[in-house]
């Protein structure tokens, strides 16, 4: 069971896009999008990245568009 003390210890992650007041996520900004990909090339979930739901959807859409435009690889070989 999770106690209230355990929940209070968890630090809430803030959305970096909301903090910077960014309305739209650009698919051509490859360096920023790569922060939201794992080592294997998978899109990281909200609970790890700390983004809000709206920006997480935009990130996922932008990553998919960047993959189609061959700006980002589909799978990173390690």
Short mmCIF file of N, CA and C in Angstrom, two decimals:
data_model
loop_
_atom_site.label_atom_id
_atom_site.label_comp_id
_atom_site.label_asym_id
_atom_site.label_seq_id
_atom_site.Cartn_x
_atom_site.Cartn_y
_atom_site.Cartn_z
N UNK A 1 0.82 -1.18 0.00
CA UNK A 1 0.00 0.00 0.00
C UNK A 1 0.87 1.25 0.00
N UNK A 2 0.41 2.24 -0.71
CA UNK A 2 1.13 3.50 -0.75
C UNK A 2 0.52 4.45 0.27
N UNK A 3 1.33 4.94 1.17
CA UNK A 3 0.87 5.87 2.19
C UNK A 3 0.90 7.29 1.65
N UNK A 4 0.26 8.18 2.37
CA UNK A 4 0.28 9.59 1.98
C UNK A 4 1.70 10.15 2.06
N UNK A 5 2.51 9.60 2.98
CA UNK A 5 3.89 10.05 3.10
C UNK A 5 4.68 9.70 1.84
N UNK A 6 4.43 8.50 1.28
CA UNK A 6 5.12 8.09 0.06
C UNK A 6 4.73 8.96 -1.12
N UNK A 7 3.46 9.33 -1.18
CA UNK A 7 3.00 10.18 -2.27
C UNK A 7 3.57 11.58 -2.15
N UNK A 8 3.76 12.05 -0.94
CA UNK A 8 4.29 13.40 -0.73
C UNK A 8 5.77 13.46 -1.10
N UNK A 9 6.47 12.34 -1.02
CA UNK A 9 7.90 12.31 -1.35
C UNK A 9 8.14 12.41 -2.85
N UNK A 10 7.18 11.95 -3.66
CA UNK A 10 7.34 12.00 -5.10
C UNK A 10 7.32 13.44 -5.59
N UNK A 11 8.30 13.78 -6.38
CA UNK A 11 8.36 15.13 -6.92
C UNK A 11 7.59 15.17 -8.23
N UNK A 12 6.70 16.12 -8.36
CA UNK A 12 5.92 16.26 -9.58
C UNK A 12 6.79 16.87 -10.66
N UNK A 13 6.80 16.21 -11.81
CA UNK A 13 7.59 16.72 -12.94
C UNK A 13 6.75 17.75 -13.68
N UNK A 14 7.39 18.84 -14.06
CA UNK A 14 6.69 19.89 -14.79
C UNK A 14 6.96 19.76 -16.27
N UNK A 15 5.98 20.10 -17.05
CA UNK A 15 6.10 20.04 -18.51
C UNK A 15 7.06 21.15 -18.97
N UNK A 16 8.11 20.77 -19.66
CA UNK A 16 9.08 21.75 -20.12
C UNK A 16 8.51 22.65 -21.21
N UNK A 17 7.55 22.14 -21.97
CA UNK A 17 6.93 22.96 -23.02
C UNK A 17 6.01 24.01 -22.42
N UNK A 18 5.28 23.64 -21.36
CA UNK A 18 4.42 24.62 -20.68
C UNK A 18 5.26 25.67 -19.97
N UNK A 19 6.38 25.25 -19.40
CA UNK A 19 7.25 26.19 -18.70
C UNK A 19 7.85 27.22 -19.66
N UNK A 20 8.17 26.78 -20.88
CA UNK A 20 8.74 27.67 -21.89
C UNK A 20 7.66 28.36 -22.72
N UNK A 21 6.39 28.06 -22.42
CA UNK A 21 5.25 28.63 -23.14
C UNK A 21 5.31 28.33 -24.64
N UNK A 22 5.61 27.08 -24.97
CA UNK A 22 5.64 26.64 -26.36
C UNK A 22 4.28 26.05 -26.71
N UNK A 23 3.65 26.61 -27.74
CA UNK A 23 2.31 26.16 -28.14
C UNK A 23 2.37 24.89 -28.98
N UNK A 24 3.24 24.86 -29.98
CA UNK A 24 3.33 23.74 -30.90
C UNK A 24 4.71 23.12 -30.85
N UNK A 25 4.77 21.80 -31.00
CA UNK A 25 6.04 21.08 -31.05
C UNK A 25 6.42 20.92 -32.51
N UNK A 26 7.62 21.37 -32.88
CA UNK A 26 8.06 21.34 -34.27
C UNK A 26 8.76 20.02 -34.57
N UNK A 27 8.36 19.35 -35.65
CA UNK A 27 8.95 18.06 -35.98
C UNK A 27 10.35 18.21 -36.56
N UNK A 28 10.75 19.41 -36.95
CA UNK A 28 12.08 19.63 -37.51
C UNK A 28 13.13 19.89 -36.44
N UNK A 29 12.71 20.06 -35.19
CA UNK A 29 13.63 20.27 -34.08
C UNK A 29 14.07 18.90 -33.53
N UNK A 30 15.01 18.29 -34.23
CA UNK A 30 15.42 16.91 -33.96
C UNK A 30 16.09 16.77 -32.61
N UNK A 31 16.90 17.74 -32.22
CA UNK A 31 17.63 17.65 -30.95
C UNK A 31 16.67 17.61 -29.76
N UNK A 32 15.62 18.40 -29.82
CA UNK A 32 14.65 18.40 -28.73
C UNK A 32 13.83 17.11 -28.73
N UNK A 33 13.48 16.60 -29.92
CA UNK A 33 12.68 15.38 -30.00
C UNK A 33 13.46 14.16 -29.52
N UNK A 34 14.76 14.14 -29.74
CA UNK A 34 15.56 12.98 -29.33
C UNK A 34 15.61 12.83 -27.82
N UNK A 35 15.34 13.90 -27.08
CA UNK A 35 15.27 13.80 -25.61
C UNK A 35 14.11 12.92 -25.17
N UNK A 36 13.10 12.79 -26.01
CA UNK A 36 11.90 12.03 -25.66
C UNK A 36 11.89 10.64 -26.28
N UNK A 37 13.06 10.17 -26.71
CA UNK A 37 13.20 8.82 -27.26
C UNK A 37 14.13 8.00 -26.38
N UNK A 38 13.87 6.71 -26.28
CA UNK A 38 14.75 5.83 -25.52
C UNK A 38 15.98 5.50 -26.37
N UNK A 39 16.89 4.72 -25.79
CA UNK A 39 18.10 4.33 -26.52
C UNK A 39 17.75 3.46 -27.72
N UNK A 40 16.62 2.78 -27.65
CA UNK A 40 16.20 1.88 -28.72
C UNK A 40 15.33 2.59 -29.76
N UNK A 41 14.98 3.85 -29.51
CA UNK A 41 14.20 4.61 -30.48
C UNK A 41 12.71 4.65 -30.18
N UNK A 42 12.30 4.20 -28.99
CA UNK A 42 10.90 4.22 -28.63
C UNK A 42 10.55 5.55 -27.95
N UNK A 43 9.30 5.97 -28.10
CA UNK A 43 8.84 7.20 -27.48
C UNK A 43 8.64 6.95 -25.98
N UNK A 44 9.24 7.81 -25.15
CA UNK A 44 9.14 7.66 -23.70
C UNK A 44 7.77 8.10 -23.22
N UNK A 45 7.22 7.43 -22.19
CA UNK A 45 5.89 7.80 -21.69
C UNK A 45 5.92 9.07 -20.84
N UNK A 46 4.73 9.60 -20.60
CA UNK A 46 4.56 10.83 -19.82
C UNK A 46 5.11 10.73 -18.42
N UNK A 47 4.95 9.58 -17.79
CA UNK A 47 5.38 9.44 -16.40
C UNK A 47 6.88 9.55 -16.27
N UNK A 48 7.61 9.32 -17.35
CA UNK A 48 9.07 9.45 -17.32
C UNK A 48 9.49 10.85 -17.75
N UNK A 49 8.88 11.36 -18.82
CA UNK A 49 9.29 12.66 -19.35
C UNK A 49 8.73 13.83 -18.55
N UNK A 50 7.56 13.65 -17.95
CA UNK A 50 6.96 14.72 -17.16
C UNK A 50 6.20 15.73 -17.98
N UNK A 51 5.89 15.44 -19.22
CA UNK A 51 5.13 16.38 -20.04
C UNK A 51 3.64 16.25 -19.76
N UNK A 52 2.90 17.29 -20.10
CA UNK A 52 1.44 17.23 -19.93
C UNK A 52 0.86 16.40 -21.09
N UNK A 53 -0.41 16.05 -20.96
CA UNK A 53 -1.04 15.16 -21.94
C UNK A 53 -1.07 15.79 -23.35
N UNK A 54 -1.39 17.06 -23.42
CA UNK A 54 -1.48 17.72 -24.72
C UNK A 54 -0.14 17.76 -25.42
N UNK A 55 0.91 18.10 -24.69
CA UNK A 55 2.23 18.16 -25.31
C UNK A 55 2.78 16.77 -25.60
N UNK A 56 2.41 15.76 -24.81
CA UNK A 56 2.86 14.40 -25.09
C UNK A 56 2.28 13.93 -26.41
N UNK A 57 1.01 14.25 -26.69
CA UNK A 57 0.41 13.89 -27.97
C UNK A 57 1.12 14.60 -29.11
N UNK A 58 1.46 15.88 -28.91
CA UNK A 58 2.16 16.63 -29.95
C UNK A 58 3.56 16.08 -30.18
N UNK A 59 4.24 15.66 -29.10
CA UNK A 59 5.57 15.06 -29.22
C UNK A 59 5.50 13.78 -30.03
N UNK A 60 4.53 12.93 -29.71
CA UNK A 60 4.38 11.67 -30.42
C UNK A 60 4.11 11.91 -31.90
N UNK A 61 3.24 12.86 -32.21
CA UNK A 61 2.92 13.18 -33.60
C UNK A 61 4.15 13.75 -34.31
N UNK A 62 4.90 14.62 -33.63
CA UNK A 62 6.09 15.23 -34.23
C UNK A 62 7.18 14.19 -34.48
N UNK A 63 7.36 13.25 -33.55
CA UNK A 63 8.36 12.19 -33.74
C UNK A 63 7.99 11.32 -34.93
N UNK A 64 6.72 11.00 -35.06
CA UNK A 64 6.27 10.18 -36.18
C UNK A 64 6.45 10.91 -37.51
N UNK A 65 6.20 12.21 -37.51
CA UNK A 65 6.41 12.99 -38.74
C UNK A 65 7.89 13.09 -39.06
N UNK A 66 8.74 13.25 -38.05
CA UNK A 66 10.19 13.33 -38.27
C UNK A 66 10.73 12.00 -38.78
N UNK A 67 10.17 10.90 -38.31
CA UNK A 67 10.58 9.59 -38.82
C UNK A 67 10.20 9.44 -40.30
N UNK A 68 8.99 9.88 -40.66
CA UNK A 68 8.55 9.81 -42.05
C UNK A 68 9.43 10.68 -42.95
N UNK A 69 9.88 11.81 -42.43
CA UNK A 69 10.72 12.72 -43.20
C UNK A 69 12.20 12.31 -43.16
N UNK A 70 12.50 11.19 -42.52
CA UNK A 70 13.85 10.63 -42.41
C UNK A 70 14.80 11.54 -41.64
N UNK A 71 14.26 12.31 -40.68
CA UNK A 71 15.09 13.13 -39.81
C UNK A 71 15.56 12.33 -38.60
N UNK A 72 14.74 11.34 -38.19
CA UNK A 72 15.05 10.47 -37.06
C UNK A 72 14.91 9.03 -37.54
N UNK A 73 15.80 8.16 -37.06
CA UNK A 73 15.70 6.74 -37.40
C UNK A 73 14.54 6.11 -36.65
N UNK A 74 13.98 5.05 -37.25
CA UNK A 74 12.91 4.31 -36.57
C UNK A 74 13.47 3.50 -35.41
N UNK A 75 14.61 2.86 -35.63
CA UNK A 75 15.23 2.02 -34.60
C UNK A 75 16.69 2.39 -34.52
N UNK A 76 17.19 2.57 -33.31
CA UNK A 76 18.61 2.85 -33.11
C UNK A 76 19.32 1.54 -32.82
N UNK A 77 20.29 1.22 -33.61
CA UNK A 77 21.06 0.00 -33.40
C UNK A 77 22.13 0.25 -32.36
N UNK A 78 22.29 -0.67 -31.46
CA UNK A 78 23.26 -0.45 -30.40
C UNK A 78 24.27 -1.48 -30.43
#
